[in-house]
Short mmCIF file of C-alpha atoms and ligand atoms in Angstrom, two decimals:
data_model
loop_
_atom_site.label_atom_id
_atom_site.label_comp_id
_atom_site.label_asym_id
_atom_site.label_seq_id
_atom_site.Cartn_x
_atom_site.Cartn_y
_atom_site.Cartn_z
CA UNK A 1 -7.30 -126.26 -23.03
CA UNK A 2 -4.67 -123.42 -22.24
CA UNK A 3 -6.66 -119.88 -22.45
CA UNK A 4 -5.96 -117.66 -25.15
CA UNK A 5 -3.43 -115.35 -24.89
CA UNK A 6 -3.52 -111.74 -25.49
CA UNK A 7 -0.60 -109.38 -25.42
CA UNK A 8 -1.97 -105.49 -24.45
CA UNK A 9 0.89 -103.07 -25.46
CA UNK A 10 0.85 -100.06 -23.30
CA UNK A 11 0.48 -100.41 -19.15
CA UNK A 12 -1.31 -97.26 -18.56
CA UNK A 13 -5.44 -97.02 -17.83
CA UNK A 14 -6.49 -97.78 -21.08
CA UNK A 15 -3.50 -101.51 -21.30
CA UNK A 16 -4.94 -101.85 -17.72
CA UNK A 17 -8.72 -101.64 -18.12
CA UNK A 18 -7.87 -104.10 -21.34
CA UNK A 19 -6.41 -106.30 -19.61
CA UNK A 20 -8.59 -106.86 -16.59
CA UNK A 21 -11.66 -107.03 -18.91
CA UNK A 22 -10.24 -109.79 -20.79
CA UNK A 23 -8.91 -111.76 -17.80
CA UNK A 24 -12.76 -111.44 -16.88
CA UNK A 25 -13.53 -113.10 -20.19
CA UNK A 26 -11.53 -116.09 -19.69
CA UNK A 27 -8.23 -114.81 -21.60
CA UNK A 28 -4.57 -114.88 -20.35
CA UNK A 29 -4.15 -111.35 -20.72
CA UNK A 30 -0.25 -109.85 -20.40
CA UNK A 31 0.16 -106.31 -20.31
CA UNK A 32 4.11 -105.13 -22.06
CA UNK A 33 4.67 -101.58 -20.67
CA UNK A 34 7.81 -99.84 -21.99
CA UNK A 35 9.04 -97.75 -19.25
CA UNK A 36 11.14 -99.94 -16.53
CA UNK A 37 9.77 -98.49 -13.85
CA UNK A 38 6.26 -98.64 -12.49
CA UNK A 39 3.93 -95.41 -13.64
CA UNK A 40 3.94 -93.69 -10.20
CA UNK A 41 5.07 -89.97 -11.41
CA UNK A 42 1.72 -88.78 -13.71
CA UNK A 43 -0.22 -86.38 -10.75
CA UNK A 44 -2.89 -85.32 -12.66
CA UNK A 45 -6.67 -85.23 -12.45
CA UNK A 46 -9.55 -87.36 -13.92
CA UNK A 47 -13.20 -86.69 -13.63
CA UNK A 48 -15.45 -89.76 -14.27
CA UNK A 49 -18.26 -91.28 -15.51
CA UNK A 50 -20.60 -93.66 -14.40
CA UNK A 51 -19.85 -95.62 -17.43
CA UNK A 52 -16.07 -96.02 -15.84
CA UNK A 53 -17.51 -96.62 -12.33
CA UNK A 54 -19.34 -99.15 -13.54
CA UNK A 55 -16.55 -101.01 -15.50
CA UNK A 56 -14.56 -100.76 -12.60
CA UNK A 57 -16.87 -102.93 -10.83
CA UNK A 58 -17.48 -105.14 -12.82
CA UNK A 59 -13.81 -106.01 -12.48
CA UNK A 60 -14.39 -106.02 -9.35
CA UNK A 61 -13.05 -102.89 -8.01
CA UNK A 62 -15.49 -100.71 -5.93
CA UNK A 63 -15.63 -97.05 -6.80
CA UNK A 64 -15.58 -95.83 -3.01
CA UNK A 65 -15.19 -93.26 -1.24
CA UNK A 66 -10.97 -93.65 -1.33
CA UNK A 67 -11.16 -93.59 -4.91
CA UNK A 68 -12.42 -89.60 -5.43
CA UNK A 69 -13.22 -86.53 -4.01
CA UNK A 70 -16.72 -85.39 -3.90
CA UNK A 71 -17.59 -81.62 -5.66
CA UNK A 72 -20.91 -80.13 -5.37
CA UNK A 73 -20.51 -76.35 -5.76
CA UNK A 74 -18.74 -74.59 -9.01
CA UNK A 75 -17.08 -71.28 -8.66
CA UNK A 76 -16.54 -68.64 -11.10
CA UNK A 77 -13.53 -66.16 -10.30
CA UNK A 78 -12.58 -62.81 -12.08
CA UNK A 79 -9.80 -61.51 -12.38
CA UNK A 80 -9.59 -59.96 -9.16
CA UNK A 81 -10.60 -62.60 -7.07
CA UNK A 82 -14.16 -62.00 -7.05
CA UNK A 83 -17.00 -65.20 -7.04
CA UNK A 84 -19.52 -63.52 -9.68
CA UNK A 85 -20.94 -66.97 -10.48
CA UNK A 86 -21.90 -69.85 -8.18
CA UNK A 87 -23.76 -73.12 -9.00
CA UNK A 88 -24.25 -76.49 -8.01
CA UNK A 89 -22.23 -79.24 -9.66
CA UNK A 90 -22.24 -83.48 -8.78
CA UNK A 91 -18.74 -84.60 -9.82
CA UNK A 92 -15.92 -87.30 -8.09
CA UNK A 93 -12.54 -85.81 -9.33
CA UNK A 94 -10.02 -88.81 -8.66
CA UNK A 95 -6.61 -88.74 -10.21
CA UNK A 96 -4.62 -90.40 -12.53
CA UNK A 97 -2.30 -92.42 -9.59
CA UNK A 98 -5.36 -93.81 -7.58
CA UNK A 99 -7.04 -95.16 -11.06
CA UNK A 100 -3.67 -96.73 -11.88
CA UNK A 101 -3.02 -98.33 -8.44
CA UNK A 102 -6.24 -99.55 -8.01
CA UNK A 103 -6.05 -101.45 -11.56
CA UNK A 104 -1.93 -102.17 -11.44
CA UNK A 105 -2.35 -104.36 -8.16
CA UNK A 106 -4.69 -106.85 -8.52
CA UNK A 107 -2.95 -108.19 -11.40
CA UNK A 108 -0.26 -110.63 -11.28
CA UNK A 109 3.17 -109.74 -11.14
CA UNK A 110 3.98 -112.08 -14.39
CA UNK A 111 1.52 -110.24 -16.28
CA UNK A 112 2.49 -106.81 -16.45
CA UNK A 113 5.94 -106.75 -17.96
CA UNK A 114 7.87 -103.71 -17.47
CA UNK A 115 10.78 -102.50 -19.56
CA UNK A 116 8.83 -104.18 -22.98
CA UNK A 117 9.31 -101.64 -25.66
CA UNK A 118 7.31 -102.99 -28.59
CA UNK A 119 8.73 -102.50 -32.23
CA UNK A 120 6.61 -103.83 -34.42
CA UNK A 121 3.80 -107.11 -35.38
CA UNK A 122 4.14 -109.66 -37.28
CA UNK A 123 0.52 -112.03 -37.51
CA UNK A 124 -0.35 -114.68 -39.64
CA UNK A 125 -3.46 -117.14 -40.00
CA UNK A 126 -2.49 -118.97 -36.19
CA UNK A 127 -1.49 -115.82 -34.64
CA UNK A 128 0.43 -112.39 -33.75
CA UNK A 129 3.75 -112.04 -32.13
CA UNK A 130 5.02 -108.79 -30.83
CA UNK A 131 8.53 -108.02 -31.08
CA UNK A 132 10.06 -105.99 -28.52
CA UNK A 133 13.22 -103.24 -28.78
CA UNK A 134 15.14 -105.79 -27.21
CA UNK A 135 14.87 -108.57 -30.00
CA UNK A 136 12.39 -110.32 -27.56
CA UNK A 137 9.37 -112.16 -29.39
CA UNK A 138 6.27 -112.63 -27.45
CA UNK A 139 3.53 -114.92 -29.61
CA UNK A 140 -0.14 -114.79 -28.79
CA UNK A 141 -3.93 -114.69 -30.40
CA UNK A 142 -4.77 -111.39 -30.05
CA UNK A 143 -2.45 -108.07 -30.15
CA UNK A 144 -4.09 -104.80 -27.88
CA UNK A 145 -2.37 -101.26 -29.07
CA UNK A 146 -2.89 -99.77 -25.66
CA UNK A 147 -0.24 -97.61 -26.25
CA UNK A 148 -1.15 -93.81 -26.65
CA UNK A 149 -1.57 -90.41 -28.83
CA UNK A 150 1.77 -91.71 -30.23
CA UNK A 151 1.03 -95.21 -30.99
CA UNK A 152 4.02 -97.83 -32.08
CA UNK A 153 0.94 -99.95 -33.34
CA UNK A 154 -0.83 -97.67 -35.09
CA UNK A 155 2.14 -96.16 -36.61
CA UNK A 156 2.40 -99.58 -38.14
CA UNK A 157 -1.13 -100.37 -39.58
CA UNK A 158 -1.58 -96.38 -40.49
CA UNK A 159 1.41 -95.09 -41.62
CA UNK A 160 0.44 -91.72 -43.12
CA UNK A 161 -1.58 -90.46 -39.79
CA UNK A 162 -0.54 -88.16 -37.34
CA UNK A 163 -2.41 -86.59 -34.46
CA UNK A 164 -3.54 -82.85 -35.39
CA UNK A 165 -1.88 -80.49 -32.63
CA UNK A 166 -5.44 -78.73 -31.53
CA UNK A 167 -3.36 -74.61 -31.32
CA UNK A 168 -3.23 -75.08 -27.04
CA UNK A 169 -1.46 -76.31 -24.88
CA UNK A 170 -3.12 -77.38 -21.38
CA UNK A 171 -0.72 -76.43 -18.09
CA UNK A 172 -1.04 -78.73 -15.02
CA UNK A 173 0.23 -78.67 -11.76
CA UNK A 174 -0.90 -80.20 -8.49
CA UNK A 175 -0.15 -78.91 -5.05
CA UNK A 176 -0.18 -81.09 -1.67
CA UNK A 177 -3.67 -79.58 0.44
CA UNK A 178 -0.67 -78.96 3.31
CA UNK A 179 1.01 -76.25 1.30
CA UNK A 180 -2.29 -74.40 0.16
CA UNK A 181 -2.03 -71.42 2.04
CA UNK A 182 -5.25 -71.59 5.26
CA UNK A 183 -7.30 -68.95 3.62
CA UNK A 184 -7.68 -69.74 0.22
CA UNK A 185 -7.69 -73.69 1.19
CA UNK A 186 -11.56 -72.44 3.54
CA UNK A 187 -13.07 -70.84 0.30
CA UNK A 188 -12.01 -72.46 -2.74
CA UNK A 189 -10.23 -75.49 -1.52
CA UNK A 190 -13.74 -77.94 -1.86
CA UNK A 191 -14.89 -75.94 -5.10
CA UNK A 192 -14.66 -76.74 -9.03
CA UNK A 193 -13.37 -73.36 -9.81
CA UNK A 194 -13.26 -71.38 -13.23
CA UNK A 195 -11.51 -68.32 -14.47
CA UNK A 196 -12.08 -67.26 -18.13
CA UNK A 197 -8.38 -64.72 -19.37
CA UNK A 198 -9.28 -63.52 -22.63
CA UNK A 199 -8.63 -66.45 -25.51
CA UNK A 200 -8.09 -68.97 -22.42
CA UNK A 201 -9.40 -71.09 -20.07
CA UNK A 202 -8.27 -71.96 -16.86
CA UNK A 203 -10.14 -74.46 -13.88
CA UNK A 204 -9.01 -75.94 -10.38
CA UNK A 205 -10.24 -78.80 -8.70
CA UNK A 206 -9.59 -80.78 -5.36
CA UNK A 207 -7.71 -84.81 -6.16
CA UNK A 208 -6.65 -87.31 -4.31
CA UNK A 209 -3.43 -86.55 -2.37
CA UNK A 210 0.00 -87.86 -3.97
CA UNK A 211 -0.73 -91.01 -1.69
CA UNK A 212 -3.75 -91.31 -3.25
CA UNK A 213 -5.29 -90.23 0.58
CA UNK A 214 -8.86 -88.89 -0.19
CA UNK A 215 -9.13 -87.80 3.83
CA UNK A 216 -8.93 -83.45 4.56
CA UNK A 217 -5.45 -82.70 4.94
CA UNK A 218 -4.23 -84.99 2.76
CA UNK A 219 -5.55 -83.87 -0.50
CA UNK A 220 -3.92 -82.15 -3.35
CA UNK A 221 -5.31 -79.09 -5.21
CA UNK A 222 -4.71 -79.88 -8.95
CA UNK A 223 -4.83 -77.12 -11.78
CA UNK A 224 -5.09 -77.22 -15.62
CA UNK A 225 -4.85 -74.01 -17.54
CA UNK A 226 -5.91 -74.13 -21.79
CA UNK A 227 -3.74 -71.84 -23.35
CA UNK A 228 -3.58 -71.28 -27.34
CA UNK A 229 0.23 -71.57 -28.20
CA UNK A 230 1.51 -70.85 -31.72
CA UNK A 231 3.04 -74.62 -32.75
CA UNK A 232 6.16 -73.20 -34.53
CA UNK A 233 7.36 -70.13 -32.46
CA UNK A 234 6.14 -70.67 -28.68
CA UNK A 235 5.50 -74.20 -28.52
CA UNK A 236 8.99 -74.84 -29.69
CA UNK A 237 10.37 -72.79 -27.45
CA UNK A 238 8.66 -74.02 -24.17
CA UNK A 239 9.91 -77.87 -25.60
CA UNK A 240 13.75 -76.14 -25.65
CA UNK A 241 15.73 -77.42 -22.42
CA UNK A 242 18.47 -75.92 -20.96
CA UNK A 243 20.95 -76.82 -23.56
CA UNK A 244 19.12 -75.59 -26.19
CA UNK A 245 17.67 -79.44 -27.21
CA UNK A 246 13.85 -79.02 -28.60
CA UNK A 247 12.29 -81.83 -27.59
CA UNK A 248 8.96 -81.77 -30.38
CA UNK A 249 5.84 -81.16 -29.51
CA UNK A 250 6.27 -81.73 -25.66
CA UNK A 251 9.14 -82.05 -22.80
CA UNK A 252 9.48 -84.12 -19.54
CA UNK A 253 8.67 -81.75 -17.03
CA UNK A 254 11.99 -81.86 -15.57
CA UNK A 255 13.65 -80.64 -18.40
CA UNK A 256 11.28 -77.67 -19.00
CA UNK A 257 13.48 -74.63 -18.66
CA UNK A 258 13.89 -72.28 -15.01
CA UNK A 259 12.80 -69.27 -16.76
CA UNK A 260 10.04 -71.23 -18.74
CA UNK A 261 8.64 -72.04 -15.09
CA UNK A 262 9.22 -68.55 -14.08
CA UNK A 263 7.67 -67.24 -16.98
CA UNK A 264 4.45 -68.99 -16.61
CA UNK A 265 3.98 -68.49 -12.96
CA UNK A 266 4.20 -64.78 -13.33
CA UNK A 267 1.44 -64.67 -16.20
CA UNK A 268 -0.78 -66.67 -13.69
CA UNK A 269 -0.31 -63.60 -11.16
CA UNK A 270 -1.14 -61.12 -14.05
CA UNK A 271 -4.10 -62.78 -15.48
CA UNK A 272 -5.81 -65.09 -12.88
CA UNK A 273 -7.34 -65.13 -10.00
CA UNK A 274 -5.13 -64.17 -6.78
CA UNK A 275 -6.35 -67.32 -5.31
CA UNK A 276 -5.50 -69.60 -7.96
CA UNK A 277 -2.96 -68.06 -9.59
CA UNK A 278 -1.15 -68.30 -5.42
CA UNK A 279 -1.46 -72.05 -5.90
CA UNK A 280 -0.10 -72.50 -9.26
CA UNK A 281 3.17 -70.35 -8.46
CA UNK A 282 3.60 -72.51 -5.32
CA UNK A 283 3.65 -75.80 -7.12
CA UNK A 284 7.21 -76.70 -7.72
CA UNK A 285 7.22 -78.31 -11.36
CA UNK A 286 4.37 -77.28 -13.43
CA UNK A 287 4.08 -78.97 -17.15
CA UNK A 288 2.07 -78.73 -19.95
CA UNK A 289 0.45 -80.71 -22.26
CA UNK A 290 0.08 -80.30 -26.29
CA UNK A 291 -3.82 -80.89 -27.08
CA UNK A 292 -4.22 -82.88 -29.91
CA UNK A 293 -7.02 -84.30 -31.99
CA UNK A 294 -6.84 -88.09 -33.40
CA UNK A 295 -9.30 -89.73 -34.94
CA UNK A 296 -8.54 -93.38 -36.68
CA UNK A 297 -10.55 -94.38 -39.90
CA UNK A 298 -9.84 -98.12 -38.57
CA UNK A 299 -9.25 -100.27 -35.41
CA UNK A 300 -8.84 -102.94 -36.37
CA UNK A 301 -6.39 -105.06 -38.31
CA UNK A 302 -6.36 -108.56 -38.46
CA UNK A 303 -5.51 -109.86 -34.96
CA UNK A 304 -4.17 -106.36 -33.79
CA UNK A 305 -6.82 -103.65 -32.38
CA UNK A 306 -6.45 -100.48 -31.41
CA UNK A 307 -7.70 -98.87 -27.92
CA UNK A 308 -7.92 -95.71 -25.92
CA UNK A 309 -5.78 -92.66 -27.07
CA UNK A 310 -4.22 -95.45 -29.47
CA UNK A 311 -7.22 -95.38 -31.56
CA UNK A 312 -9.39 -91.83 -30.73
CA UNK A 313 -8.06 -88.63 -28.97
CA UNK A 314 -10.73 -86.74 -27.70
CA UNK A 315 -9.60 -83.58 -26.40
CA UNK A 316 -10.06 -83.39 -22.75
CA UNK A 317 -12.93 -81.17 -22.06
CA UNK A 318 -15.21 -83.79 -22.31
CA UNK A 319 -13.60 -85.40 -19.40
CA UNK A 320 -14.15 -88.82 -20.91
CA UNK A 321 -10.66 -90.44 -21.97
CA UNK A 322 -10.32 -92.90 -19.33
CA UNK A 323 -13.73 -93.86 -19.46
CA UNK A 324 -13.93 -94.20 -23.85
CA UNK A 325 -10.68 -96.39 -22.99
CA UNK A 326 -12.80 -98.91 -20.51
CA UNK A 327 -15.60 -98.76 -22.77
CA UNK A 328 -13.40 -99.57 -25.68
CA UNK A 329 -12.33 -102.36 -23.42
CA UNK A 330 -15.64 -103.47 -22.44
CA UNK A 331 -16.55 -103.46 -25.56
CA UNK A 332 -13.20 -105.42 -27.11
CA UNK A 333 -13.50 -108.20 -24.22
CA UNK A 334 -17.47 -108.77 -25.46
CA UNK A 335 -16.30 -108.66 -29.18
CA UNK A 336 -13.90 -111.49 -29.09
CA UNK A 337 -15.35 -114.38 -26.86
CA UNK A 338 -15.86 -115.86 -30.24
CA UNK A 339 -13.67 -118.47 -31.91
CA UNK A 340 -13.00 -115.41 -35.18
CA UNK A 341 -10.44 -113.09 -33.80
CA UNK A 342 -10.33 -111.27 -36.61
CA UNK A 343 -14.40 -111.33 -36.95
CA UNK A 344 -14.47 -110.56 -33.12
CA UNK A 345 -12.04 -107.74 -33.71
CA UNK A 346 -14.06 -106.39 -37.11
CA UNK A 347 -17.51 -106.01 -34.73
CA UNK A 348 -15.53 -103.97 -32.19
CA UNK A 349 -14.55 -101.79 -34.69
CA UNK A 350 -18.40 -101.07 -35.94
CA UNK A 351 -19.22 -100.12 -32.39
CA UNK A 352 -16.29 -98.28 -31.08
CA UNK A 353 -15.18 -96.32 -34.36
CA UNK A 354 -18.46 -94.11 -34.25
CA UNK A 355 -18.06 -93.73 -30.58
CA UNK A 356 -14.56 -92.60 -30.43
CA UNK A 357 -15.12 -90.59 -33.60
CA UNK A 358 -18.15 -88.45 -32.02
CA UNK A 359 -16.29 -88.14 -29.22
CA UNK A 360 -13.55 -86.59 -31.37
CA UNK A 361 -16.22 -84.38 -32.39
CA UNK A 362 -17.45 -83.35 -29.46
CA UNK A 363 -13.94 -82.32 -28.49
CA UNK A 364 -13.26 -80.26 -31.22
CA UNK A 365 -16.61 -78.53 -30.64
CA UNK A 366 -15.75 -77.75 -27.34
CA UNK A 367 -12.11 -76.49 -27.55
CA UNK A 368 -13.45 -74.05 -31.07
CA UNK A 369 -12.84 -71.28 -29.03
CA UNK A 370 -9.34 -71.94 -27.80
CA UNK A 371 -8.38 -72.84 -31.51
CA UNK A 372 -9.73 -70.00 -32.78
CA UNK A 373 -7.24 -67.49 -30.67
CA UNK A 374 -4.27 -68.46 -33.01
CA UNK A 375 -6.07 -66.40 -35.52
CA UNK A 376 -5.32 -62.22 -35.85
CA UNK A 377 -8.33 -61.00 -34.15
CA UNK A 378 -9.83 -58.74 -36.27
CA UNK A 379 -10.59 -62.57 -37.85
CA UNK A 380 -12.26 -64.02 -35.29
CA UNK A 381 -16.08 -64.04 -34.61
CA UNK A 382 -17.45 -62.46 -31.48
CA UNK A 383 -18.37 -66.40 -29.70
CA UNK A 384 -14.36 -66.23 -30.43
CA UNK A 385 -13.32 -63.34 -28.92
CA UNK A 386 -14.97 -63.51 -25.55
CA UNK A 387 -16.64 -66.67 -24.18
CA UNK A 388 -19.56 -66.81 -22.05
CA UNK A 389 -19.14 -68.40 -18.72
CA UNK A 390 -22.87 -69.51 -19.02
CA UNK A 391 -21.67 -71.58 -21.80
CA UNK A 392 -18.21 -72.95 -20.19
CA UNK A 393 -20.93 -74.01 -17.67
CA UNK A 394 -23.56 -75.62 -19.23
CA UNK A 395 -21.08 -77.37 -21.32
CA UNK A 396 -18.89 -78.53 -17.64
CA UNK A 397 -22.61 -79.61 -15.80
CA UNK A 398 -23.84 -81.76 -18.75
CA UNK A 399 -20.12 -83.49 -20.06
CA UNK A 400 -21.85 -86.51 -18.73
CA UNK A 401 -25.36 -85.82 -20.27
CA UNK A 402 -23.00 -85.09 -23.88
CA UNK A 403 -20.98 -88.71 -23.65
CA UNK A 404 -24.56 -90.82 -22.76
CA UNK A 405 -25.46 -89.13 -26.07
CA UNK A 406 -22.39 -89.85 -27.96
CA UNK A 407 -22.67 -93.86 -26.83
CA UNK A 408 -26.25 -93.91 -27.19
CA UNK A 409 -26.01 -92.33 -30.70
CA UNK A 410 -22.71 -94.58 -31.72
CA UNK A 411 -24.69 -97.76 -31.08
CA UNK A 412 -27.31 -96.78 -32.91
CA UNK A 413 -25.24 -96.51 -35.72
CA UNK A 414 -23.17 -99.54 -35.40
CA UNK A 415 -26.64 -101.53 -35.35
CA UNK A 416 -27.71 -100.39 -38.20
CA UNK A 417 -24.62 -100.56 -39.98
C1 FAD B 501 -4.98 -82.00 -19.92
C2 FAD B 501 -5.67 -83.34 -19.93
C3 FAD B 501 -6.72 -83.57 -19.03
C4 FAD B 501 -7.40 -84.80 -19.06
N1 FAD B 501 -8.43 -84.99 -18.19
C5 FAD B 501 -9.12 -86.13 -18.24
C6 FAD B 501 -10.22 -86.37 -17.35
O1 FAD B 501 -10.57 -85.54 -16.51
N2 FAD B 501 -10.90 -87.55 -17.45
C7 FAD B 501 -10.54 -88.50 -18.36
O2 FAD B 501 -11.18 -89.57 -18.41
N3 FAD B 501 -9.51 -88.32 -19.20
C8 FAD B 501 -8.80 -87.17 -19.17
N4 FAD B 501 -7.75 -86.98 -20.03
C9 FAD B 501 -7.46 -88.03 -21.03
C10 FAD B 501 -6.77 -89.23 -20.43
O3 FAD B 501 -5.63 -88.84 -19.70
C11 FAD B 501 -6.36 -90.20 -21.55
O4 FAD B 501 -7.44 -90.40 -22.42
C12 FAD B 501 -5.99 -91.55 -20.98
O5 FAD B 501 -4.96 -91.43 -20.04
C13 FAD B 501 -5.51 -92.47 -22.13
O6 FAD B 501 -4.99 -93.60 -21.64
P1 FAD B 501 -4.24 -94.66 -22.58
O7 FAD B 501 -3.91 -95.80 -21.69
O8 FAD B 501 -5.04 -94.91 -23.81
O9 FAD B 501 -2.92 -93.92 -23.09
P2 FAD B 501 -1.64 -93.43 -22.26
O10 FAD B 501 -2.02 -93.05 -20.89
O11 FAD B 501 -0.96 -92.42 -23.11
O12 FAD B 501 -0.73 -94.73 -22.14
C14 FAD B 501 0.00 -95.29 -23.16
C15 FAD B 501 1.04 -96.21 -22.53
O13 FAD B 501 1.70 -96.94 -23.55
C16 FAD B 501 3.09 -96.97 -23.29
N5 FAD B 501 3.77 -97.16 -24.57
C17 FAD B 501 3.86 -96.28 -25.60
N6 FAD B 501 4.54 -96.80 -26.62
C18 FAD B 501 4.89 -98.07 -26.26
C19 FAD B 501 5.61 -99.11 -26.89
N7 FAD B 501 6.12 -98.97 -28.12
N8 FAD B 501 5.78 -100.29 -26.22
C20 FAD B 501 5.26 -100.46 -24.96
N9 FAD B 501 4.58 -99.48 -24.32
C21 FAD B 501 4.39 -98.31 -24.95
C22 FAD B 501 3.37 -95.64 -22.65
O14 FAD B 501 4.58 -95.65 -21.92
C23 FAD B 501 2.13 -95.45 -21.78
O15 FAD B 501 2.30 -96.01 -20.50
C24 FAD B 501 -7.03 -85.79 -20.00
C25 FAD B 501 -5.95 -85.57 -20.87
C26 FAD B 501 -5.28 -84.36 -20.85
C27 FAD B 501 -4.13 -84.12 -21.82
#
């Protein structure tokens, strides 16, 4: 008997780790990725979990040492450059690219379909077919929405939901370890390093180089400032290009505006460390990213589920998005090994909606403060106005301590609902 097919919308980590899970559980699993190209472009880094390394190999990819860079010392930097906190830390920081790579070529060329732009799903009692932009139909058992914060599928099933913009916006940029200038590469270069402006937050890590090289030398230094940002004056603005196009609630970072770039790297110079704020002005193209809240009251639908950022958006100071997306796909892969699809699909959702939900949670919990800045500030509470770098700590060395608490509490729940 032919296997069952499953079509995983979205080729990013969360369609990927979908994919390879249910390959591992005997399905023909084909992954429809909109953009024509391959995702090669998205330098940015990802802490992890051992609940992802663990996924990983048990689709048999090894978490060694090429896939991370090792960080055992946190920094804290004032304003003027000045370590006034130092502790120890155990963290890999690998990056968006070498995650992708390492799941995008093991699979078969046939089943990752490029240029696939889903439009909607149709399903019946035999089945689901996706159609595509195109007027392509693609039929199969099961239907994966692997396909983001702005989800085609979802949009679909829950019509009336949008993600909640979270008041910040979270500025990236990556620099090659070649361009980071000798000095500051000997004392912060190796370090997880925080600096705490008033109303923002701001930390630096080493990530595997834009080669995904993991050897000195070759490294890249990769940045991601929290900033509150007022949704209908500022945020607007930054999303304007050059011809005076707003883009919504984000831009491709090629479009984001000369004196938009300027602007930015000259408040890093005023508010930031010297060190930091150096590496961030010499990075030719940073971007930013909205920070948005999502949580979905259902994931499943029939034959159709919803995974990763599709179904929950945690906000990223838990670290965890990557690794809620493989456990949604563990979890997804065990569900449906079953004849019932649909019954498969329904015990998923018991154990991955109070998961992704408390992650949502802990999110929110987490990112108060930098919410709380839009407000005047004779409105906000003292934990608002200045926050303590013992807490940004505590809450940075236990993030995995907090998500073995959010799974272990989730499936207590789903068992006893
Ligand atoms: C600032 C920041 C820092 C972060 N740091 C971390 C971290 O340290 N660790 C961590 O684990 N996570 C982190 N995350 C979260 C992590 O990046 C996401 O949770 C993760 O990438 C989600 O993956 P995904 O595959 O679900 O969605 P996405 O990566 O958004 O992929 C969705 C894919 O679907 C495709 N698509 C969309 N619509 C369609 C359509 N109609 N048809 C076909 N394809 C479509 C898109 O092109 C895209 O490739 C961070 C996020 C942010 C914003």
């Amino acid at each position: 008997m032919a296997p069952r097919r499953a079509l995983v919308i979205g080729g990013s980590l969360g369609g990927l780790l979908a994919a390879h899970l249910l390959r591992s559980a005997g399905w023909d699993a084909v992954v429809f990725e909109r953009n024509a190209e391959d995702l090669t472009g998205r330098g940015a880094g990802i802490s992890t979990h051992p609940q992802l390394i663990d996924i990983l190999r048990r689709v048999g990819i090894d978490f060694d040492e090429s896939m991370g860079i090792k960080v055992d010392t946190v920094i804290c930097l004032d304003q003027h450059g000045k370590t006034y906190l130092e502790t120890r830390t155990a963290r890999t920081m690998s990056s968006w690219g070498r995650l992708y790579r390492s799941l995008r070529d093991p699979l078969p060329a046939e089943s990752y379909r490029l240029g696939m732009s889903l439009r909607s799903v149709e399903q019946d009692a035999d089945g689901v077919t996706a159609v595509f932009a195109d007027g392509a139909r693609v039929r199969g058992d099961l239907l994966v929405g692997a396909d983001g914060v702005r989800s085609t599928v979802r949009e679909q099933f829950l019509p009336d939901l949008t993600p909640q913009y979270a008041g910040y916006v979270a500025w990236r940029a990556m620099l090659d370890e070649s361009e980071v200038p000798p000095d500051i590469r000997a004392e912060i270069f190796e370090r997880y390093t925080f600096c705490l402006p008033e109303g923002e937050l701001f930390l630096a890590y080493p990530v595997p180089g834009r080669n995904n090289e993991t050897q000195r030398g070759k490294r890249a230094y990769n940045i991601v400032w929290y900033r509150p940002t007022a949704p209908d004056t500022t945020l607007i603005d930054l999303c304007t290009d050059a011809t005076g196009r707003c883009h919504g609630t984000t831009i491709p970072p090629p479009l984001i505006r000369p004196d938009v770039t300027a602007a930015i790297k000259a408040t890093a110079r005023a508010l930031v460390a010297p060190q930091v704020a150096e590496i961030f002005a010499r990075t030719p193209q940073p971007f930013f990213q909205p920070i948005f809240d999502h949580d979905s009251p259902q994931i499943a639908f029939g034959r159709v589920a919803l995974l990763g950022d599709a179904a929950f958006v945690a906000r990223p100071h838990v670290g965890a998005g990557v690794t809620k997306a493989a456990l949604d796909a563990a979890s997804l892969a065990a569900a449906v090994s079953g004849d019932d699809v649909a019954a498969g699909l329904l015990q998923y959702q018991r154990e991955q909606k109070p998961f992704g939900s408390g992650l949502v949670a802990l999110g929110r919990q987490e990112g108060a403060y930098l919410s709380a800045q839009l407000k005047p500030r004779e409105q906000r509470t003292a934990a608002e106005l200045t926050r303590d770098i013992n807490d940004v700590l505590l809450a940075h060395n236990s993030r995995s301590e907090n998500l073995r608490n959010v799974l272990v509490g989730s499936r207590q729940a789903s068992a006893i609902g």
